[in-house]
mmCIF file of C-alpha atoms and ligand atoms in Angstrom:
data_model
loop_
_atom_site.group_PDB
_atom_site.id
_atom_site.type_symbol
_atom_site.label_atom_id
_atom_site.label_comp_id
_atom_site.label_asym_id
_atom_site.label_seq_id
_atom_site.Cartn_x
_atom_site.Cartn_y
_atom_site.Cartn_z
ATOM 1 C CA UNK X 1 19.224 -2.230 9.178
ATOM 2 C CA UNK X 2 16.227 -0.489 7.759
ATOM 3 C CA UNK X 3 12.768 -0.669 9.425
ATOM 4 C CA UNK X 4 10.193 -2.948 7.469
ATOM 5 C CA UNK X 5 7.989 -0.450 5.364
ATOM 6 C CA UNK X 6 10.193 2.877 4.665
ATOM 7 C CA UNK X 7 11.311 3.086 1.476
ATOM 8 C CA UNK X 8 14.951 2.057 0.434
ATOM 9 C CA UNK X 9 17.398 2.881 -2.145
ATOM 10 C CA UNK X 10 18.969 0.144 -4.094
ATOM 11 C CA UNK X 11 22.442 0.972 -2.218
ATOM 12 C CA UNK X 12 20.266 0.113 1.140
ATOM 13 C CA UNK X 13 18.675 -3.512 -0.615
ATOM 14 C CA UNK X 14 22.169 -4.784 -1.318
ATOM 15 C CA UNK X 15 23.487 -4.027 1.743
ATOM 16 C CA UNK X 16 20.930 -5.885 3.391
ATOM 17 C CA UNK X 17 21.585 -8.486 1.370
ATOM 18 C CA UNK X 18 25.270 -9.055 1.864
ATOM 19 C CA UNK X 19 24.527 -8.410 5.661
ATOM 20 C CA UNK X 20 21.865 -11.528 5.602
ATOM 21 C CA UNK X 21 23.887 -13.350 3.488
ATOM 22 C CA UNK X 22 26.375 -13.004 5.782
ATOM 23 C CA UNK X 23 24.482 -13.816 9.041
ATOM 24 C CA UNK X 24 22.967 -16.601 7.894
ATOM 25 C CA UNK X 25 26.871 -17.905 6.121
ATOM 26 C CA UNK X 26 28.168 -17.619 9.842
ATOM 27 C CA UNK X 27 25.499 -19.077 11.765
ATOM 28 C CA UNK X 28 25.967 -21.851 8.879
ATOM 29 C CA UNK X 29 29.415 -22.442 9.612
ATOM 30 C CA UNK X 30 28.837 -21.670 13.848
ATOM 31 C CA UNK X 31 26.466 -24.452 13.531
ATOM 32 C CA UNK X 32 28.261 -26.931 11.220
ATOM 33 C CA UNK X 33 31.703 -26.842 13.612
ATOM 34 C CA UNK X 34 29.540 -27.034 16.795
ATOM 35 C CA UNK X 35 25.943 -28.906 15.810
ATOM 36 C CA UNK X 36 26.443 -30.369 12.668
ATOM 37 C CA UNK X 37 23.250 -32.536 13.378
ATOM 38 C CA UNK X 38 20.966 -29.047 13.423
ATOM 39 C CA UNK X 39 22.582 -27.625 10.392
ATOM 40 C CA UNK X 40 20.385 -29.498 7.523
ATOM 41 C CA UNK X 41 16.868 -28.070 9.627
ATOM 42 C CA UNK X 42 18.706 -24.807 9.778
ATOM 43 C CA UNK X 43 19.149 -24.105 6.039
ATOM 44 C CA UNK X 44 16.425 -25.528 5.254
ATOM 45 C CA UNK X 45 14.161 -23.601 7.577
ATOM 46 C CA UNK X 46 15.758 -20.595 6.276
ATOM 47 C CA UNK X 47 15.254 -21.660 2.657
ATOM 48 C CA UNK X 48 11.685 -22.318 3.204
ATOM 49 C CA UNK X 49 10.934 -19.031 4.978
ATOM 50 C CA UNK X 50 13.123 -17.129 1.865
ATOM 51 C CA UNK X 51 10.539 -19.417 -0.812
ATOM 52 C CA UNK X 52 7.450 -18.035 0.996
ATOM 53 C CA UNK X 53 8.926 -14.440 1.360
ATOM 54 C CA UNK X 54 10.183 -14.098 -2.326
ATOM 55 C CA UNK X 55 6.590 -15.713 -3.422
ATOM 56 C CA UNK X 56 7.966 -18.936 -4.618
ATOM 57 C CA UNK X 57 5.952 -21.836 -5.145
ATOM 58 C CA UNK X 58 2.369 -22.688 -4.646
ATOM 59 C CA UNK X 59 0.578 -18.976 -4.119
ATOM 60 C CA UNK X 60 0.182 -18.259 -0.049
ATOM 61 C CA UNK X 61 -3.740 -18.534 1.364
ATOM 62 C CA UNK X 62 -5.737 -18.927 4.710
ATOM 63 C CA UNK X 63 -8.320 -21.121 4.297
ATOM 64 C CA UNK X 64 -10.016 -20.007 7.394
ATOM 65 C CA UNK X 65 -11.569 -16.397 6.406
ATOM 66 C CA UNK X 66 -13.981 -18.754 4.249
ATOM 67 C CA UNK X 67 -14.762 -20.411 7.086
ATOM 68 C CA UNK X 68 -16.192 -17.462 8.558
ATOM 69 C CA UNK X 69 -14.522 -17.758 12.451
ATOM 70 C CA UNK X 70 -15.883 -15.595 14.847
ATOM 71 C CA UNK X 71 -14.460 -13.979 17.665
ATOM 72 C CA UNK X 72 -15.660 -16.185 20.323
ATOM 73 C CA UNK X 73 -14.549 -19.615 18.512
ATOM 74 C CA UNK X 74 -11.751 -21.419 20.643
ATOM 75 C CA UNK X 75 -9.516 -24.260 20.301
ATOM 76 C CA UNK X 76 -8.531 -27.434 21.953
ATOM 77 C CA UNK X 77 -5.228 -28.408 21.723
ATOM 78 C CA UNK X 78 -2.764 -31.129 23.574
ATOM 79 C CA UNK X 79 -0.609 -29.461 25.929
ATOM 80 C CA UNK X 80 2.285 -31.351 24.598
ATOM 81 C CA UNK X 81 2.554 -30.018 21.450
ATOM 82 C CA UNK X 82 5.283 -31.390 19.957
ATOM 83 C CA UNK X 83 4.660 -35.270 19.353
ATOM 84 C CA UNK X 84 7.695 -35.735 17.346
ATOM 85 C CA UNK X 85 6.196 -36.089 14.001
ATOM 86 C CA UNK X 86 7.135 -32.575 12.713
ATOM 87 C CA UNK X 87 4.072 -30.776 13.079
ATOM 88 C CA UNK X 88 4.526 -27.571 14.710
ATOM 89 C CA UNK X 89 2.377 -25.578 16.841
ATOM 90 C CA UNK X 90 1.377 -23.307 14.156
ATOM 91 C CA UNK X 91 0.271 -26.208 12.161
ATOM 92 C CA UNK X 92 -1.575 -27.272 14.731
ATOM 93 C CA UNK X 93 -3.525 -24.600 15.270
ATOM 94 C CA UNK X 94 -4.626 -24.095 11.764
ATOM 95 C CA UNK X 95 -5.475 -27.769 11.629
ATOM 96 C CA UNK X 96 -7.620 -27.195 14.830
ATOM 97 C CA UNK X 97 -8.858 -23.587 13.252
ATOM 98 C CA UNK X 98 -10.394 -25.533 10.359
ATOM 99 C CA UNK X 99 -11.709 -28.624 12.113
ATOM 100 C CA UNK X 100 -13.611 -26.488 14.461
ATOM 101 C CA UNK X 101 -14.906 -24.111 11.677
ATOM 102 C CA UNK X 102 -15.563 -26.956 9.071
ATOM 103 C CA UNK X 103 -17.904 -29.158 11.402
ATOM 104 C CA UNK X 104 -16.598 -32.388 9.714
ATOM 105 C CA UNK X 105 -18.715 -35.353 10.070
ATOM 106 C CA UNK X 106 -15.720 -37.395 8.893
ATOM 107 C CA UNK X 107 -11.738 -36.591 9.364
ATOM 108 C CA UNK X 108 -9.416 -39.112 7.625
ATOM 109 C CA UNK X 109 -5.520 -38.667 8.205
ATOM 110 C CA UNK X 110 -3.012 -40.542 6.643
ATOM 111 C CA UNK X 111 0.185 -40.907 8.845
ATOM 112 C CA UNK X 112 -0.936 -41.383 12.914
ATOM 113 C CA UNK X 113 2.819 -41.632 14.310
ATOM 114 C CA UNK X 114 1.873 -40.671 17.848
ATOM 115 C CA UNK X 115 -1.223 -39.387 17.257
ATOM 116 C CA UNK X 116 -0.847 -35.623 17.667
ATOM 117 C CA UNK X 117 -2.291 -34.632 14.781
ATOM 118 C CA UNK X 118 -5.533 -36.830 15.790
ATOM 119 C CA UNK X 119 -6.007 -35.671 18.934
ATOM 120 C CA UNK X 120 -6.248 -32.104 17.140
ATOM 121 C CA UNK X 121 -9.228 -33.560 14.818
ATOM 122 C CA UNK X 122 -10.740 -35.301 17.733
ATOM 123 C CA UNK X 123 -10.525 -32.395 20.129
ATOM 124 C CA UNK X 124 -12.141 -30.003 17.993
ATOM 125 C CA UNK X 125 -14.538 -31.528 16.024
ATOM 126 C CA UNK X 126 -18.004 -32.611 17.319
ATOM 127 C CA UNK X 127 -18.643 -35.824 19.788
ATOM 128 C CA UNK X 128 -20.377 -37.667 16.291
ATOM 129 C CA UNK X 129 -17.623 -37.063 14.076
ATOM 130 C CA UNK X 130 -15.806 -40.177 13.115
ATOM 131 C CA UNK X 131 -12.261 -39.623 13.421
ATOM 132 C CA UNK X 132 -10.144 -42.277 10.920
ATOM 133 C CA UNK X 133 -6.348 -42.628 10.964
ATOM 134 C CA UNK X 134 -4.034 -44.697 9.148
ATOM 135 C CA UNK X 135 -1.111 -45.700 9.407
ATOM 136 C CA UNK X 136 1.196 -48.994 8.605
ATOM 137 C CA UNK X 137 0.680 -52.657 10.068
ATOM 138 C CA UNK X 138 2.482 -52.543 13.425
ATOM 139 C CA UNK X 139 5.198 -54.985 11.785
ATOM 140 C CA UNK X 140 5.764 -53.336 7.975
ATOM 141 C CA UNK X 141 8.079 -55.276 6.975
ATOM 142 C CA UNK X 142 11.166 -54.053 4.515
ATOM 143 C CA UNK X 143 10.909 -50.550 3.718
ATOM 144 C CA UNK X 144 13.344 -50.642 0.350
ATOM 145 C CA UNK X 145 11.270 -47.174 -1.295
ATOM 146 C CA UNK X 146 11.215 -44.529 1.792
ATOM 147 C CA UNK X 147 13.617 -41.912 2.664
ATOM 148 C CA UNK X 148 15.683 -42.479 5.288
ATOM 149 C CA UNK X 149 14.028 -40.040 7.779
ATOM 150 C CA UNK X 150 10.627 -42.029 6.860
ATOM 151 C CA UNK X 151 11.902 -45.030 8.030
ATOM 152 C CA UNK X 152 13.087 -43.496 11.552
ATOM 153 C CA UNK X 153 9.086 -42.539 11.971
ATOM 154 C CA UNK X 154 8.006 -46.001 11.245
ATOM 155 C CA UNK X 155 10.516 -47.250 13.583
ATOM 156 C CA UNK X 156 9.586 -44.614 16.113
ATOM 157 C CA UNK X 157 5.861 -44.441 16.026
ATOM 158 C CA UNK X 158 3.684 -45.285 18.791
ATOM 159 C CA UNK X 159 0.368 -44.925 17.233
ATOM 160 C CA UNK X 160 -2.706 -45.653 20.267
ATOM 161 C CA UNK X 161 -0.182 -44.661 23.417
ATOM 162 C CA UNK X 162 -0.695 -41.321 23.537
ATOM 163 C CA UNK X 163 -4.383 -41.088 22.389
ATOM 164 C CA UNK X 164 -5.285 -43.830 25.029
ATOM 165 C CA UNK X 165 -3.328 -41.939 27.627
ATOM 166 C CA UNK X 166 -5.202 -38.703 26.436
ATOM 167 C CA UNK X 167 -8.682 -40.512 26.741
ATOM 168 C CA UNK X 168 -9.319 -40.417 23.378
ATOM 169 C CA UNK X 169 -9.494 -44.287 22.606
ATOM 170 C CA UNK X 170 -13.137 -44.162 21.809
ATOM 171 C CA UNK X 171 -13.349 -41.419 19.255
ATOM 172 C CA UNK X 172 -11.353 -42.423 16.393
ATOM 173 C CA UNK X 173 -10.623 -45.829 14.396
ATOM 174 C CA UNK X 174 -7.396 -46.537 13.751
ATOM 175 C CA UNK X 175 -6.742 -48.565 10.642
ATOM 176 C CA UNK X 176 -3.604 -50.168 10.088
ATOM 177 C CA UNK X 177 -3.051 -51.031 6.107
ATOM 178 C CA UNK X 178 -0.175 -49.485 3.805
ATOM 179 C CA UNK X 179 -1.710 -46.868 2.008
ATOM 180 C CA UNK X 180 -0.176 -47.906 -1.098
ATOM 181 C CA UNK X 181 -2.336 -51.040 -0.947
ATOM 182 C CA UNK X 182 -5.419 -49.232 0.850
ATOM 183 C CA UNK X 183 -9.029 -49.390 -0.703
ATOM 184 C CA UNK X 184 -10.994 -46.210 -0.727
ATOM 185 C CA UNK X 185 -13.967 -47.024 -2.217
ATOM 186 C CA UNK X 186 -15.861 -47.643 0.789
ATOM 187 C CA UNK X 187 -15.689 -43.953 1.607
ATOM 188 C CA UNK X 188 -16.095 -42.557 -1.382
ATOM 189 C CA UNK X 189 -17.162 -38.841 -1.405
ATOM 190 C CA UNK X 190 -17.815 -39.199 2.709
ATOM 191 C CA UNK X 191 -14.443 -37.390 3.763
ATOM 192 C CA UNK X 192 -15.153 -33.332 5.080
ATOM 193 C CA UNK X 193 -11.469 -33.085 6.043
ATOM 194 C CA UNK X 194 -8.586 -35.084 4.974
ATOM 195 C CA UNK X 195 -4.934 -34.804 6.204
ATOM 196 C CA UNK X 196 -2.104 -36.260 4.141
ATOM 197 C CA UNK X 197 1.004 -36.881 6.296
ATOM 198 C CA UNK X 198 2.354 -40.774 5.836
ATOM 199 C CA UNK X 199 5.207 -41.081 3.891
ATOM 200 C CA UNK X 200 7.050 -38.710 1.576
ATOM 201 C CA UNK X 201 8.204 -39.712 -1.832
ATOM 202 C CA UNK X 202 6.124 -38.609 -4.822
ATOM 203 C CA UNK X 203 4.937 -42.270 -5.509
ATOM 204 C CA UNK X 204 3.661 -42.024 -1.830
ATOM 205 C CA UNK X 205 2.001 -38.745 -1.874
ATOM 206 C CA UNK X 206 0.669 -39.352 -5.483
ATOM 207 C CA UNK X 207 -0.885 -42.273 -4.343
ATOM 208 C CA UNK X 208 -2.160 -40.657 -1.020
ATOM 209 C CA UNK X 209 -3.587 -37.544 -3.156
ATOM 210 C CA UNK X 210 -5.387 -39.547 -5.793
ATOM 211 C CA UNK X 211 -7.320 -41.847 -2.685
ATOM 212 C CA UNK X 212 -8.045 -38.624 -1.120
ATOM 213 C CA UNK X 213 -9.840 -37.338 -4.022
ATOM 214 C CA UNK X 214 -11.856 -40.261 -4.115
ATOM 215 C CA UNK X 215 -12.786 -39.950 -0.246
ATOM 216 C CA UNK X 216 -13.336 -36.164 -0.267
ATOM 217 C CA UNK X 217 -16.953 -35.229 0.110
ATOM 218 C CA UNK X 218 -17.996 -32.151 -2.061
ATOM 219 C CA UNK X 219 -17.926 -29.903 0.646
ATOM 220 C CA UNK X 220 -14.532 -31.187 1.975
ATOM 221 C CA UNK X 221 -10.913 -29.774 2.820
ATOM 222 C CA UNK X 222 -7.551 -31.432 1.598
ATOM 223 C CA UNK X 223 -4.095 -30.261 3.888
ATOM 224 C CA UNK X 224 -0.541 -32.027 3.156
ATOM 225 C CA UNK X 225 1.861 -31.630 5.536
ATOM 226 C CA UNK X 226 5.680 -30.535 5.067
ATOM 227 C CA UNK X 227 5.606 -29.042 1.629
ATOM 228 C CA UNK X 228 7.849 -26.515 0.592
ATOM 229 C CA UNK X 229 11.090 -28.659 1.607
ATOM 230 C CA UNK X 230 14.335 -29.240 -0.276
ATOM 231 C CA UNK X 231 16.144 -31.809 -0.801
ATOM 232 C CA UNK X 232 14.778 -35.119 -0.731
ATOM 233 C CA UNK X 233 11.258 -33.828 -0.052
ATOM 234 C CA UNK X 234 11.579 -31.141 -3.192
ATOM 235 C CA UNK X 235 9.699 -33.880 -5.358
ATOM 236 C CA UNK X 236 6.707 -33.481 -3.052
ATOM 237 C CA UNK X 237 6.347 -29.722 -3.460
ATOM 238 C CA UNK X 238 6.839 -30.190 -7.083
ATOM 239 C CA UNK X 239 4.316 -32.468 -7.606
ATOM 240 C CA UNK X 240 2.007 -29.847 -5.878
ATOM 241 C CA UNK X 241 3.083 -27.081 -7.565
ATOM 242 C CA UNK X 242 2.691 -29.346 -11.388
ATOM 243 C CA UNK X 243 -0.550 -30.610 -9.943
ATOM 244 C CA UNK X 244 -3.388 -28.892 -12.509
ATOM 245 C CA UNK X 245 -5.302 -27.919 -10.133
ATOM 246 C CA UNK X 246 -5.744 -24.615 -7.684
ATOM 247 C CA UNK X 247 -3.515 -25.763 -4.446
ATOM 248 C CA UNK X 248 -2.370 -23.068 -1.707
ATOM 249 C CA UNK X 249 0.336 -23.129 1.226
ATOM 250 C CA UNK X 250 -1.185 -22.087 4.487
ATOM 251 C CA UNK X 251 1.225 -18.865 5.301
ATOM 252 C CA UNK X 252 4.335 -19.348 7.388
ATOM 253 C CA UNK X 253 3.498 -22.881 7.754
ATOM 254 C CA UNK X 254 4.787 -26.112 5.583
ATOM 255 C CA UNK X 255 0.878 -26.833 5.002
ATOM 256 C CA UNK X 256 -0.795 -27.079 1.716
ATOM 257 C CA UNK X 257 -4.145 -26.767 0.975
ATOM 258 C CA UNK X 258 -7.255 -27.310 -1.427
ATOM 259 C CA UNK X 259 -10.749 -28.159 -1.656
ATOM 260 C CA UNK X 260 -12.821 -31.087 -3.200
ATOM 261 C CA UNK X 261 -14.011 -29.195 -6.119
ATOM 262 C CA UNK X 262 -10.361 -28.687 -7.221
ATOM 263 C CA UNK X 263 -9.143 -32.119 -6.218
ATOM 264 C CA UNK X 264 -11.920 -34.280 -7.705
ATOM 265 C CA UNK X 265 -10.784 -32.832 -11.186
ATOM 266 C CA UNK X 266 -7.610 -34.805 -10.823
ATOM 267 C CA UNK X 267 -9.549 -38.220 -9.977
ATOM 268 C CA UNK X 268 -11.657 -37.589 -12.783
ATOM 269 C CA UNK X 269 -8.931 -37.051 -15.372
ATOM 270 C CA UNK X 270 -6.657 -39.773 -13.403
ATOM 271 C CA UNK X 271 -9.053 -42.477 -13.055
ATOM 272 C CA UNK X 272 -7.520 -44.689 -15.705
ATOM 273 C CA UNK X 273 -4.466 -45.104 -13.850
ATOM 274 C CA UNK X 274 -5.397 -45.194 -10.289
ATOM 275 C CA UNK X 275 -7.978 -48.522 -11.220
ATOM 276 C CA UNK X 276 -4.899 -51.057 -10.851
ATOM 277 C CA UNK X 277 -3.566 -49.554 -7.802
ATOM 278 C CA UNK X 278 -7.338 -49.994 -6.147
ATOM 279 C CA UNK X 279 -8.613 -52.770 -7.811
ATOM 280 C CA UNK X 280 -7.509 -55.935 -6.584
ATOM 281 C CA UNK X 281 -6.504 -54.216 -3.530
ATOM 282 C CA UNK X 282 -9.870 -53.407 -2.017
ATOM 283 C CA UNK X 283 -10.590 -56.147 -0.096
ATOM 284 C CA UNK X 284 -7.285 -55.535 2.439
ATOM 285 C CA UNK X 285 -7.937 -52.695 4.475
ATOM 286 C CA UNK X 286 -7.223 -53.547 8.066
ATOM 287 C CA UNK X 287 -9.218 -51.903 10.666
ATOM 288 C CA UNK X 288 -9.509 -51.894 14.152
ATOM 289 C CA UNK X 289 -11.464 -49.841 16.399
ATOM 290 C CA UNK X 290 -9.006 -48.377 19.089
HETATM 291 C C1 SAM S 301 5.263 -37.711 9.684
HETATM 292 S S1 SAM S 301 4.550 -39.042 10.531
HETATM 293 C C2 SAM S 301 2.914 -38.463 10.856
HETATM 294 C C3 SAM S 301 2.899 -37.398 11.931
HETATM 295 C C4 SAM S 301 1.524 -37.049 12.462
HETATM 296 N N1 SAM S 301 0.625 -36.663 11.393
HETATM 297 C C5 SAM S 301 1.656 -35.913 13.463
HETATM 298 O O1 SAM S 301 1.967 -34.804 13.052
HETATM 299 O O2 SAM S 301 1.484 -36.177 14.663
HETATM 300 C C6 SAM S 301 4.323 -40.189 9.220
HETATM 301 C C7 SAM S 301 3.592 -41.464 9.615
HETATM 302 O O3 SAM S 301 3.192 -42.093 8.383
HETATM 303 C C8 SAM S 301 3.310 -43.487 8.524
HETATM 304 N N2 SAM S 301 3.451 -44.093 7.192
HETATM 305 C C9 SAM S 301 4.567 -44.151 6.430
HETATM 306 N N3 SAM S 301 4.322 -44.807 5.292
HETATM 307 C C10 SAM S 301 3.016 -45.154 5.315
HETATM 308 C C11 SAM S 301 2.176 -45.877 4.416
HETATM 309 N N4 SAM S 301 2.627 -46.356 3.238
HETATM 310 N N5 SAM S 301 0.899 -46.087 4.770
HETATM 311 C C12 SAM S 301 0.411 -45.608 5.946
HETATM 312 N N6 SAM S 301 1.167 -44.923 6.838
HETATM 313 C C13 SAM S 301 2.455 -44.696 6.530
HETATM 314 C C14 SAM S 301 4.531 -43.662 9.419
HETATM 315 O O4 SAM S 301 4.510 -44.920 10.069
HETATM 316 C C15 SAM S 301 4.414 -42.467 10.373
HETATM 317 O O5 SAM S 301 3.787 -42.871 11.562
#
C-alpha cells in the first residue's frame, strides 16, 4: 500500500480501493459467521470513519483552539472509562477539554445512564458550578416511541450508583422528569455547557435541541452525542445537518457541536411551535438533590 502523503496515480487509488473494499468485505463476512452480534458496530464504525474521511456531513471542527488551552491545563477523568453508555474515551476527553477551558457556572446534560458523562462535568469544572442531569423517572413506564437499543439503556441505567460511589453525590442535582414533558423556563439563558445524550429519535432530539436553546446562556456550548450514525440513528444526523444553523462534528469523534449564538436563532424562529410542548408542562419537573 502507498504511504499517506506521496503522490499516487489513479492505477494506485483504485487499487487501494478494491484492496479496502476487500478487507473490510472479509472481516464483514469473518465477523458475521463468527460474531454476528459485533458485526452492526463494525460497519457502522467503518462507515462513520469513511463519512468523516470523505468530508461527509456536518463540516469537522475543534472547539477547543477557541478556548485558548494552554500547555499546563490537565484533566480529570474516571478511571473507568467506559460506563456503558457509548461514550468513548475520546469523547470524554473533549467533553473534559471544554469543561475545564469553558469555566461553566452551570452544566446541564440530558441522558445520566450511569453517570459517566457527569462525573466528567463535575470533575473538571469548578467546586461552585452546579452540575444538572436528567434523566427519566426511575419507573418510565411504556416506552412505545424509542428504538430498541434506547429502551435497553433505560432498562440498564443506574443513574446515582456510580457518582455516589465516586463521591460525587454532593455536586450535581439529578432531576428525574421525561424530557419530552420537561419545563425549561426556569433556566432560561443560565446554561454555559449543555450535553444532549437521552434518547435518540428525531422527535427526541428535536425536542431536547429546542429546550437547550432556551437554557443556553449567551456565552454557552451545545455537544450531542452519537451523530454521524446509520441506520436507525441516520434521522438524528440529518436533522443536524438540515438544522439552519452553523453545527460542527468534533473530529474522529461521534460529537457535534455549536454555540448559543447559532442555536438561539432556531428558538427564535421555532418559538411558535415549541409553546405547546412547554406550556402546560412547566409545572412537572421533578428534582431531587442527589
Ligand atoms: C446514551 S444514555 C446516556 C449516556 C451518558 N451520557 C454517558 O455517556 O455516560 C441515554 C440516557 O437517556 C435516558 N433517557 C432516555 N429517554 C429520555 C427522556 N425522554 N428523558 C430523559 N432521559 C431520557 C436513558 O434513561 C439513558 O439513561
Amino acid at each position: 500500500m502507498a504511504s499517506p502523503g506521496r503522490s499516487m496515480s489513479i492505477g494506485q487509488y483504485f487499487w487501494e480501493a478494491v484492496e479496502a473494499a476487500k478487507a473490510v468485505n472479509l472481516c464483514s463476512a469473518r465477523l458475521a459467521t463468527r460474531k454476528p452480534a459485533l458485526l452492526r458496530s463494525y460497519v457502522s464504525f467503518c462507515l462513520q470513519r469513511y463519512d468523516q474521511l470523505m468530508g461527509n456531513g456536518l463540516q469537522a471542527k475543534s472547539p477547543i483552539p477557541a478556548l485558548t488551552p494552554s500547555d499546563l491545563d490537565t484533566l480529570t477523568v474516571p478511571l473507568r472509562f467506559q460506563s456503558g453508555g457509548g461514550t468513548d474515551p475520546r469523547e470524554l476527553l473533549n467533553l473534559a477539554a471544554v469543561t475545564r477551558l469553558l469555566y461553566p457556572k452551570r452544566v446541564f446534560e440530558i441522558g445520566t445512564y450511569n453517570g459517566g458523562t457527569t462525573a466528567v462535568f463535575i470533575l473538571n469544572s469548578s467546586p461552585d458550578c452546579e452540575v444538572f442531569t436528567l434523566d427519566l423517572p426511575p419507573d418510565p413506564g411504556g416506552l412505545p416511541d424509542y428504538l430498541p437499543t434506547d429502551i435497553g439503556l433505560v432498562q440498564d441505567r443506574s443513574p446515582e450508583g456510580f457518582l455516589k460511589r465516586a463521591g460525587l453525590a454532593g455536586r450535581y442535582r439529578q432531576i428525574y422528569c421525561d424530557s419530552m414533558i420537561f419545563d425549561p423556563e426556569p433556566f432560561r439563558n443560565t446554561i454555559d455547557l449543555g450535553f444532549i445524550d437521552g434518547a435518540h429519535t428525531e422527535t427526541f432530539v428535536r425536542n431536547d435541541t429546542m429546550k437547550m436553546a432556551i437554557m443556553l446562556s449567551p456565552r454557552g456550548y451545545v455537544f450531542w452525542h452519537d451523530y454521524g450514525g446509520r441506520g436507525s440513528f441516520r434521522p438524528l444526523s440529518k436533522y443536524l445537518e438540515t438544522l439552519p444553523v452553523r453545527i460542527y462534528r468534533v473530529p474522529a469523534t461521534t460529537l457535534a457541536w455549536t454555540t448559543a449564538g447559532e442555536i438561539k436563532k432556531i428558538d427564535r424562529r421555532m418559538k411558535p411551535r415549541l409553546r405547546p410542548i412547554v406550556n402546560g408542562m412547566g409545572k412537572g419537573n421533578e428534582r431531587r438533590s442527589a
